[in-house]
mmCIF file of C-alpha atoms in Angstrom:
data_model
loop_
_atom_site.group_PDB
_atom_site.id
_atom_site.type_symbol
_atom_site.label_atom_id
_atom_site.label_comp_id
_atom_site.label_asym_id
_atom_site.label_seq_id
_atom_site.Cartn_x
_atom_site.Cartn_y
_atom_site.Cartn_z
ATOM 1 C CA MET A 1 0.674 88.294 14.101
ATOM 2 C CA LYS A 2 4.298 88.542 12.989
ATOM 3 C CA LEU A 3 7.146 88.617 15.494
ATOM 4 C CA ASP A 4 8.189 92.177 14.591
ATOM 5 C CA THR A 5 4.632 93.434 15.089
ATOM 6 C CA PHE A 6 4.427 91.542 18.376
ATOM 7 C CA ILE A 7 7.651 93.190 19.622
ATOM 8 C CA ASP A 8 6.459 96.644 18.502
ATOM 9 C CA ASN A 9 3.225 96.080 20.386
ATOM 10 C CA LEU A 10 5.148 94.957 23.474
ATOM 11 C CA ASP A 11 6.835 98.364 23.463
ATOM 12 C CA ARG A 12 3.541 100.113 22.830
ATOM 13 C CA TYR A 13 1.259 98.288 25.278
ATOM 14 C CA GLY A 14 3.692 96.649 27.705
ATOM 15 C CA GLY A 15 4.590 93.096 28.665
ATOM 16 C CA ASP A 16 1.249 92.161 30.212
ATOM 17 C CA LEU A 17 -0.867 90.906 27.317
ATOM 18 C CA ASP A 18 -4.027 91.535 29.376
ATOM 19 C CA ASP A 19 -3.352 95.278 28.958
ATOM 20 C CA TRP A 20 -3.323 95.056 25.161
ATOM 21 C CA PRO A 21 -6.329 96.089 23.069
ATOM 22 C CA GLU A 22 -8.818 93.256 23.007
ATOM 23 C CA ALA A 23 -8.591 92.874 19.233
ATOM 24 C CA LEU A 24 -4.885 91.968 19.472
ATOM 25 C CA ARG A 25 -4.852 89.766 22.562
ATOM 26 C CA ALA A 26 -5.787 86.395 21.059
ATOM 27 C CA ALA A 27 -3.223 86.596 18.266
ATOM 28 C CA ALA A 28 -0.555 87.821 20.698
ATOM 29 C CA ARG A 29 -1.205 84.946 23.120
ATOM 30 C CA GLN A 30 -1.118 82.459 20.292
ATOM 31 C CA LEU A 31 2.256 83.766 19.084
ATOM 32 C CA ALA A 32 3.708 83.896 22.616
ATOM 33 C CA ALA A 33 2.668 80.264 23.110
ATOM 34 C CA SER A 34 4.090 79.045 19.810
ATOM 35 C CA SER A 35 7.251 81.127 19.339
ATOM 36 C CA PRO A 36 10.157 80.923 21.818
ATOM 37 C CA GLU A 37 11.436 84.261 20.517
ATOM 38 C CA ALA A 38 8.089 85.917 21.156
ATOM 39 C CA ALA A 39 7.903 84.367 24.622
ATOM 40 C CA ALA A 40 11.431 85.615 25.397
ATOM 41 C CA ALA A 41 10.565 89.127 24.175
ATOM 42 C CA ALA A 42 7.444 89.138 26.351
ATOM 43 C CA GLY A 43 9.581 87.991 29.283
ATOM 44 C CA ARG A 44 12.026 90.867 28.758
ATOM 45 C CA ALA A 45 9.140 93.344 28.562
ATOM 46 C CA ARG A 46 7.715 91.994 31.828
ATOM 47 C CA GLN A 47 11.143 92.200 33.465
ATOM 48 C CA LEU A 48 11.404 95.861 32.479
ATOM 49 C CA ALA A 49 7.922 96.557 33.826
ATOM 50 C CA ASP A 50 8.809 94.826 37.113
ATOM 51 C CA VAL A 51 12.019 96.812 37.505
ATOM 52 C CA LEU A 52 10.232 100.096 36.824
ATOM 53 C CA ALA A 53 7.335 99.291 39.142
ATOM 54 C CA GLY A 54 9.838 98.367 41.851
ATOM 55 C CA LEU A 55 11.736 101.645 41.758
ATOM 56 C CA PRO A 56 11.657 103.175 45.222
ATOM 57 C CA GLU A 57 9.425 106.160 45.773
ATOM 58 C CA ARG A 58 11.400 109.377 46.180
ATOM 59 C CA ALA A 59 9.543 110.508 49.263
ATOM 60 C CA ALA A 60 9.343 114.182 50.095
ATOM 61 C CA PRO A 61 11.440 115.365 53.046
ATOM 62 C CA PRO A 62 9.356 115.336 56.242
ATOM 63 C CA ALA A 63 9.475 119.110 56.649
ATOM 64 C CA LEU A 64 8.041 119.804 53.207
ATOM 65 C CA ALA A 65 4.416 118.975 54.062
ATOM 66 C CA ALA A 66 4.522 121.270 57.102
ATOM 67 C CA ARG A 67 6.116 124.025 55.042
ATOM 68 C CA ILE A 68 3.436 123.790 52.345
ATOM 69 C CA ALA A 69 0.631 123.733 54.926
ATOM 70 C CA ALA A 70 2.094 126.823 56.605
ATOM 71 C CA ARG A 71 2.372 128.647 53.270
ATOM 72 C CA ALA A 72 -1.218 127.710 52.431
ATOM 73 C CA ALA A 73 -2.456 128.987 55.800
ATOM 74 C CA THR A 74 -0.711 132.327 55.207
ATOM 75 C CA ASP A 75 -2.055 132.425 51.673
ATOM 76 C CA ARG A 76 -5.629 131.844 52.777
ATOM 77 C CA SER A 77 -5.423 134.190 55.758
ATOM 78 C CA LEU A 78 -4.048 136.931 53.517
ATOM 79 C CA LEU A 79 -6.858 136.362 51.030
ATOM 80 C CA SER A 80 -9.497 136.262 53.737
ATOM 81 C CA THR A 81 -8.047 139.342 55.453
ATOM 82 C CA VAL A 82 -8.238 141.291 52.227
ATOM 83 C CA GLY A 83 -11.690 139.842 51.514
ATOM 84 C CA ASP A 84 -12.940 140.680 55.007
ATOM 85 C CA TRP A 85 -11.614 144.224 54.843
ATOM 86 C CA PHE A 86 -13.216 144.670 51.443
ATOM 87 C CA ALA A 87 -16.504 143.342 52.710
ATOM 88 C CA ARG A 88 -16.399 145.428 55.909
ATOM 89 C CA ALA A 89 -15.305 148.632 54.217
ATOM 90 C CA LEU A 90 -17.558 148.561 51.190
ATOM 91 C CA TRP A 91 -20.857 146.948 52.089
ATOM 92 C CA ARG A 92 -22.380 150.106 53.621
ATOM 93 C CA PRO A 93 -21.474 152.488 50.747
ATOM 94 C CA ALA A 94 -22.461 149.836 48.217
ATOM 95 C CA LEU A 95 -25.853 149.431 49.889
ATOM 96 C CA ALA A 96 -26.297 153.190 50.192
ATOM 97 C CA ALA A 97 -25.561 153.653 46.502
ATOM 98 C CA SER A 98 -27.725 150.800 45.316
ATOM 99 C CA VAL A 99 -30.962 151.895 47.065
ATOM 100 C CA PRO A 100 -31.467 155.225 45.199
ATOM 101 C CA LEU A 101 -30.224 153.588 42.020
ATOM 102 C CA ALA A 102 -32.813 150.827 42.315
ATOM 103 C CA LEU A 103 -35.517 153.376 43.161
ATOM 104 C CA GLY A 104 -34.567 155.446 40.122
ATOM 105 C CA PHE A 105 -34.809 152.444 37.827
ATOM 106 C CA ALA A 106 -38.124 151.404 39.333
ATOM 107 C CA LEU A 107 -39.616 154.873 38.899
ATOM 108 C CA GLY A 108 -38.206 155.241 35.407
ATOM 109 C CA PHE A 109 -39.700 151.998 34.178
ATOM 110 C CA SER A 110 -43.049 152.422 35.900
ATOM 111 C CA TYR A 111 -43.718 156.029 34.774
ATOM 112 C CA GLN A 112 -43.497 156.637 31.029
ATOM 113 C CA GLN A 113 -44.790 160.058 29.895
ATOM 114 C CA PRO A 114 -45.953 160.230 26.247
ATOM 115 C CA ALA A 115 -43.636 162.349 24.106
ATOM 116 C CA THR A 116 -44.956 165.819 23.143
ATOM 117 C CA THR A 117 -44.404 167.524 19.772
ATOM 118 C CA ASP A 118 -41.720 169.745 21.339
ATOM 119 C CA ASP A 119 -39.968 166.725 22.743
ATOM 120 C CA ALA A 120 -40.030 165.078 19.319
ATOM 121 C CA TYR A 121 -38.564 168.207 17.712
ATOM 122 C CA LEU A 122 -35.804 168.416 20.321
ATOM 123 C CA LEU A 123 -34.951 164.759 19.851
ATOM 124 C CA GLU A 124 -34.751 165.299 16.084
ATOM 125 C CA SER A 125 -32.454 168.308 16.590
ATOM 126 C CA PHE A 126 -30.100 166.398 18.869
ATOM 127 C CA GLY A 127 -30.096 163.538 16.399
ATOM 128 C CA MET A 128 -28.697 165.925 13.759
ATOM 129 C CA LEU A 129 -25.843 167.149 16.000
ATOM 130 C CA PRO A 130 -23.221 164.776 14.582
ATOM 131 C CA PHE A 131 -23.909 166.052 11.045
ATOM 132 C CA SER A 132 -23.689 169.766 11.894
ATOM 133 C CA SER A 133 -20.417 171.693 11.450
ATOM 134 C CA SER A 134 -21.436 174.355 13.990
ATOM 135 C CA PHE A 135 -24.213 175.157 16.390
ATOM 136 C CA GLU A 136 -25.392 177.950 14.078
ATOM 137 C CA GLU A 137 -26.587 175.400 11.556
ATOM 138 C CA LEU A 138 -28.882 173.754 14.048
ATOM 139 C CA PRO A 139 -32.539 174.308 13.160
ATOM 140 C CA TYR A 140 -33.357 176.483 16.183
ATOM 141 C CA GLU A 141 -36.675 178.165 15.995
ATOM 142 C CA GLU A 142 -36.551 181.969 16.012
ATOM 143 C CA MET B 1 -8.321 114.985 23.415
ATOM 144 C CA THR B 2 -9.348 111.390 23.077
ATOM 145 C CA ALA B 3 -8.274 110.213 26.492
ATOM 146 C CA GLU B 4 -11.033 108.880 28.682
ATOM 147 C CA VAL B 5 -10.457 108.624 32.352
ATOM 148 C CA GLY B 6 -11.399 105.316 33.816
ATOM 149 C CA GLU B 7 -10.833 103.371 30.609
ATOM 150 C CA HIS B 8 -8.191 101.266 32.302
ATOM 151 C CA ASP B 9 -8.726 102.089 35.905
ATOM 152 C CA VAL B 10 -5.793 101.501 38.190
ATOM 153 C CA PRO B 11 -5.308 101.753 41.917
ATOM 154 C CA ASP B 12 -4.517 105.239 43.162
ATOM 155 C CA PRO B 13 -0.725 105.419 43.036
ATOM 156 C CA ALA B 14 -0.734 107.411 46.229
ATOM 157 C CA ALA B 15 -2.323 104.497 48.031
ATOM 158 C CA ARG B 16 0.154 101.884 46.839
ATOM 159 C CA SER B 17 2.171 101.933 50.018
ATOM 160 C CA GLY B 18 -0.920 100.890 51.945
ATOM 161 C CA GLU B 19 0.078 103.178 54.817
ATOM 162 C CA ARG B 20 -1.908 106.198 53.806
ATOM 163 C CA THR B 21 -5.400 107.038 54.874
ATOM 164 C CA LEU B 22 -8.193 106.106 52.512
ATOM 165 C CA GLU B 23 -10.062 109.393 52.610
ATOM 166 C CA PRO B 24 -12.394 109.947 49.696
ATOM 167 C CA ASP B 25 -10.313 112.529 47.886
ATOM 168 C CA ASP B 26 -13.272 114.177 46.198
ATOM 169 C CA GLY B 27 -14.638 115.049 49.633
ATOM 170 C CA LEU B 28 -11.249 116.386 50.676
ATOM 171 C CA LEU B 29 -11.163 118.720 47.691
ATOM 172 C CA ALA B 30 -14.654 119.993 48.519
ATOM 173 C CA ALA B 31 -13.555 120.676 52.104
ATOM 174 C CA ILE B 32 -10.369 122.392 50.901
ATOM 175 C CA ALA B 33 -12.455 124.634 48.666
ATOM 176 C CA ASP B 34 -14.244 125.733 51.856
ATOM 177 C CA GLY B 35 -10.897 126.587 53.464
ATOM 178 C CA ASP B 36 -10.504 123.444 55.594
ATOM 179 C CA GLY B 37 -6.810 123.287 56.547
ATOM 180 C CA ASP B 38 -7.105 119.798 58.054
ATOM 181 C CA ALA B 39 -8.443 118.446 54.766
ATOM 182 C CA PHE B 40 -5.496 120.063 52.989
ATOM 183 C CA ARG B 41 -3.033 118.404 55.354
ATOM 184 C CA ARG B 42 -4.719 115.019 54.754
ATOM 185 C CA LEU B 43 -4.457 115.564 51.007
ATOM 186 C CA LEU B 44 -0.747 116.310 51.460
ATOM 187 C CA VAL B 45 -0.295 113.058 53.364
ATOM 188 C CA ASN B 46 -2.078 111.160 50.600
ATOM 189 C CA HIS B 47 -0.345 112.679 47.579
ATOM 190 C CA LEU B 48 2.800 114.640 48.404
ATOM 191 C CA ASP B 49 5.247 111.734 48.183
ATOM 192 C CA ALA B 50 3.918 110.565 44.809
ATOM 193 C CA ILE B 51 4.051 114.094 43.389
ATOM 194 C CA HIS B 52 7.509 114.745 44.804
ATOM 195 C CA SER B 53 8.721 111.422 43.402
ATOM 196 C CA TYR B 54 7.407 112.259 39.930
ATOM 197 C CA LEU B 55 8.884 115.762 39.995
ATOM 198 C CA TYR B 56 12.221 114.515 41.308
ATOM 199 C CA ARG B 57 12.513 112.058 38.421
ATOM 200 C CA MET B 58 11.391 114.683 35.931
ATOM 201 C CA THR B 59 13.879 117.315 37.109
ATOM 202 C CA GLY B 60 16.686 115.234 38.625
ATOM 203 C CA SER B 61 16.946 117.760 41.440
ATOM 204 C CA THR B 62 15.689 117.585 45.015
ATOM 205 C CA ALA B 63 15.496 121.375 45.315
ATOM 206 C CA ASP B 64 13.517 121.762 42.075
ATOM 207 C CA ALA B 65 11.227 118.874 43.034
ATOM 208 C CA GLU B 66 10.497 120.500 46.402
ATOM 209 C CA ASP B 67 9.828 123.921 44.880
ATOM 210 C CA LEU B 68 7.534 122.504 42.214
ATOM 211 C CA ALA B 69 5.732 120.238 44.694
ATOM 212 C CA GLN B 70 5.107 123.242 46.937
ATOM 213 C CA GLU B 71 3.782 125.285 44.036
ATOM 214 C CA THR B 72 1.609 122.345 42.929
ATOM 215 C CA PHE B 73 -0.114 122.038 46.291
ATOM 216 C CA LEU B 74 -0.526 125.776 46.692
ATOM 217 C CA ARG B 75 -2.340 125.715 43.328
ATOM 218 C CA VAL B 76 -4.493 122.868 44.643
ATOM 219 C CA TRP B 77 -5.263 124.958 47.741
ATOM 220 C CA ARG B 78 -6.216 128.010 45.695
ATOM 221 C CA LYS B 79 -8.038 126.222 42.886
ATOM 222 C CA ALA B 80 -9.807 123.447 44.787
ATOM 223 C CA SER B 81 -13.185 124.953 43.939
ATOM 224 C CA THR B 82 -12.505 124.431 40.216
ATOM 225 C CA PHE B 83 -12.057 120.652 40.615
ATOM 226 C CA GLU B 84 -14.915 118.743 39.021
ATOM 227 C CA PRO B 85 -15.562 115.502 40.912
ATOM 228 C CA GLY B 86 -16.350 112.544 38.690
ATOM 229 C CA ARG B 87 -14.663 114.058 35.657
ATOM 230 C CA VAL B 88 -11.125 113.166 36.686
ATOM 231 C CA LYS B 89 -9.609 111.477 39.699
ATOM 232 C CA VAL B 90 -7.991 113.767 42.240
ATOM 233 C CA THR B 91 -4.594 112.151 41.700
ATOM 234 C CA THR B 92 -4.880 112.714 37.934
ATOM 235 C CA TRP B 93 -5.794 116.359 38.530
ATOM 236 C CA ILE B 94 -2.874 116.978 40.893
ATOM 237 C CA HIS B 95 -0.410 115.224 38.571
ATOM 238 C CA THR B 96 -1.679 117.410 35.715
ATOM 239 C CA ILE B 97 -0.961 120.553 37.723
ATOM 240 C CA ALA B 98 2.478 119.238 38.709
ATOM 241 C CA HIS B 99 3.352 118.251 35.158
ATOM 242 C CA ASN B 100 2.278 121.616 33.723
ATOM 243 C CA LEU B 101 4.316 123.505 36.325
ATOM 244 C CA CYS B 102 7.280 121.290 35.515
ATOM 245 C CA ILE B 103 6.971 121.997 31.788
ATOM 246 C CA ASP B 104 6.640 125.742 32.492
ATOM 247 C CA ALA B 105 9.824 125.596 34.554
ATOM 248 C CA PHE B 106 11.640 123.742 31.759
ATOM 249 C CA ARG B 107 10.470 126.357 29.237
ATOM 250 C CA ARG B 108 11.647 129.225 31.399
ATOM 251 C CA ASN B 109 14.945 127.371 31.869
ATOM 252 C CA LYS B 110 14.376 127.628 35.580
ATOM 253 C CA VAL B 111 14.835 123.893 35.733
ATOM 254 C CA THR B 112 17.109 121.772 33.579
ATOM 255 C CA HIS B 113 17.660 118.065 33.496
ATOM 256 C CA ALA B 114 21.199 116.882 32.874
ATOM 257 C CA GLU B 115 21.295 113.760 30.732
ATOM 258 C CA GLU B 116 23.646 111.106 31.927
ATOM 259 C CA ASP B 117 25.480 108.187 30.427
ATOM 260 C CA VAL B 118 23.204 105.191 30.861
ATOM 261 C CA THR B 119 25.792 102.447 30.474
ATOM 262 C CA LEU B 120 27.281 100.762 33.488
ATOM 263 C CA ALA B 121 30.995 101.090 34.052
ATOM 264 C CA ASP B 122 31.105 97.426 35.035
ATOM 265 C CA ASP B 123 30.493 95.444 31.843
ATOM 266 C CA THR B 124 30.763 92.079 33.593
ATOM 267 C CA ALA B 125 27.596 92.858 35.516
ATOM 268 C CA ASP B 126 25.710 89.940 36.992
ATOM 269 C CA PRO B 127 21.907 90.448 37.054
ATOM 270 C CA GLU B 128 21.438 88.934 40.515
ATOM 271 C CA ARG B 129 24.185 91.052 42.031
ATOM 272 C CA LEU B 130 22.833 94.135 40.250
ATOM 273 C CA ALA B 131 19.391 93.519 41.688
ATOM 274 C CA SER B 132 20.629 92.740 45.192
ATOM 275 C CA ASP B 133 22.816 95.812 45.653
ATOM 276 C CA GLY B 134 20.407 98.259 44.035
ATOM 277 C CA GLN B 135 22.499 98.804 40.931
ATOM 278 C CA LEU B 136 19.654 97.654 38.698
ATOM 279 C CA ALA B 137 17.434 100.403 40.088
ATOM 280 C CA ALA B 138 20.288 102.891 39.736
ATOM 281 C CA LEU B 139 20.801 101.774 36.143
ATOM 282 C CA MET B 140 17.112 102.336 35.386
ATOM 283 C CA GLU B 141 17.108 105.710 37.132
ATOM 284 C CA ARG B 142 19.972 106.846 34.919
ATOM 285 C CA ALA B 143 18.325 105.436 31.810
ATOM 286 C CA ILE B 144 15.059 107.249 32.643
ATOM 287 C CA ALA B 145 16.958 110.474 33.315
ATOM 288 C CA ALA B 146 18.553 110.254 29.869
ATOM 289 C CA LEU B 147 15.217 109.933 28.035
ATOM 290 C CA PRO B 148 13.758 112.926 26.181
ATOM 291 C CA GLY B 149 11.202 114.798 28.305
ATOM 292 C CA ASN B 150 8.029 113.462 26.633
ATOM 293 C CA GLN B 151 9.225 109.876 26.819
ATOM 294 C CA ARG B 152 10.366 110.329 30.409
ATOM 295 C CA SER B 153 7.022 111.697 31.564
ATOM 296 C CA ALA B 154 5.112 108.991 29.661
ATOM 297 C CA ILE B 155 7.097 106.097 31.117
ATOM 298 C CA LEU B 156 7.096 107.569 34.623
ATOM 299 C CA LEU B 157 3.333 108.082 34.657
ATOM 300 C CA CYS B 158 2.465 104.672 33.190
ATOM 301 C CA GLN B 159 5.104 102.388 34.669
ATOM 302 C CA VAL B 160 6.196 104.071 37.882
ATOM 303 C CA GLN B 161 3.287 106.249 39.048
ATOM 304 C CA GLY B 162 0.782 103.567 38.034
ATOM 305 C CA PHE B 163 -1.568 105.428 35.684
ATOM 306 C CA SER B 164 -3.370 103.860 32.756
ATOM 307 C CA ASN B 165 -2.446 105.028 29.264
ATOM 308 C CA ALA B 166 -5.692 107.005 29.076
ATOM 309 C CA GLN B 167 -5.057 108.768 32.388
ATOM 310 C CA ALA B 168 -1.437 109.513 31.499
ATOM 311 C CA ALA B 169 -2.520 110.917 28.140
ATOM 312 C CA ARG B 170 -4.917 113.253 29.910
ATOM 313 C CA ILE B 171 -2.184 114.428 32.297
ATOM 314 C CA LEU B 172 0.186 115.094 29.420
ATOM 315 C CA GLY B 173 -2.483 116.748 27.276
ATOM 316 C CA MET B 174 -2.031 114.396 24.342
ATOM 317 C CA ASN B 175 -4.138 111.674 22.765
ATOM 318 C CA VAL B 176 -3.659 108.039 23.732
ATOM 319 C CA ARG B 177 -2.071 107.097 20.404
ATOM 320 C CA ALA B 178 0.582 109.811 20.771
ATOM 321 C CA LEU B 179 1.258 108.696 24.321
ATOM 322 C CA GLU B 180 1.689 105.091 23.190
ATOM 323 C CA SER B 181 4.248 106.208 20.613
ATOM 324 C CA GLN B 182 6.240 107.931 23.359
ATOM 325 C CA LEU B 183 5.896 104.840 25.546
ATOM 326 C CA ALA B 184 7.093 102.553 22.759
ATOM 327 C CA ARG B 185 10.248 104.592 22.209
ATOM 328 C CA ALA B 186 10.924 104.865 25.921
ATOM 329 C CA ARG B 187 10.432 101.138 26.556
ATOM 330 C CA ARG B 188 12.711 100.257 23.649
ATOM 331 C CA THR B 189 15.499 102.459 25.030
ATOM 332 C CA LEU B 190 15.054 101.243 28.598
ATOM 333 C CA ARG B 191 14.890 97.599 27.532
ATOM 334 C CA GLN B 192 18.159 98.010 25.637
ATOM 335 C CA ALA B 193 19.752 99.694 28.653
ATOM 336 C CA LEU B 194 18.505 96.924 30.920
ATOM 337 C CA THR B 195 19.735 94.201 28.583
ATOM 338 C CA ALA B 196 23.130 95.901 28.191
ATOM 339 C CA GLY B 197 23.389 96.475 31.916
ATOM 340 C CA THR B 198 22.595 92.883 32.828
ATOM 341 C CA GLY B 199 24.844 91.469 30.125
ATOM 342 C CA GLY B 200 21.943 89.826 28.295
ATOM 343 C CA GLY B 201 21.419 89.574 24.559
ATOM 344 C CA GLU B 202 18.515 90.999 22.661
ATOM 345 C CA ARG B 203 17.089 90.384 19.288
#
């Protein structure tokens, strides 16, 4: 590995050679051991990493956590209030509407009357409705 | 996206101080999804400082950091049921929400980040004195603040918040190679600022 490549990789992967891709580690270690310039560059990269890792945490002000928790409690209670009202107000009408609907579907699917000739003629007539300019043209029987 | 969580697993940045509780965060999220306020408060204890710290350094403003942190955790509260345990770590998920809110705020110009001059006024700076009186940290803070947004978020996530490249790439919604390009540029700039600030020479 050339020195320029080594320095580029230091910027890319950091000063700790253990964090480098495995395929590059052996060559990087060999260069760092044999080249004072490479060793110095690795040292500078480690120094930068140490400084950055040592930056103090910018802790949140103590009141912020309480403020967020209070907002969340309001948020959830508002949602649950609306949800509860919705559930309380609508479950009876929803149930009342669904029972006859379900019965209607059940009856409709279980009882299928065979179509008569008249029914077939009516169906054919209604099928022609979109192509008729007026009701007079419909093939009503006299 | 090519990022794979867990490729280079690192300690949870929120637990670095060693003072926080070691609740299994996945369990906390499940409890929060069921409306457990105590679990939410424990999650705040575990993660709020890390999120606030990241947002403060991204925005350069305490007020913006507080607003965005609040919005981040309210999203966590509302969307806890959508978290998929085992797919990402909780801290990665929360940082992703925070980062996206931050980017939205930048786009809407609700939040701006003033770039500052990264050079020290004192050009006879001594590294030991810089380190002892906190000027080295201040120098780095200014240098980070002056980075372009993508580079700033990449370096903060990988070198300050403690994420692996793969995790940071996932948070930023880019592939690992793109993240490493941002990191390379950021490290080069910061290394030059550090060398200039400490009066050292660089090849």
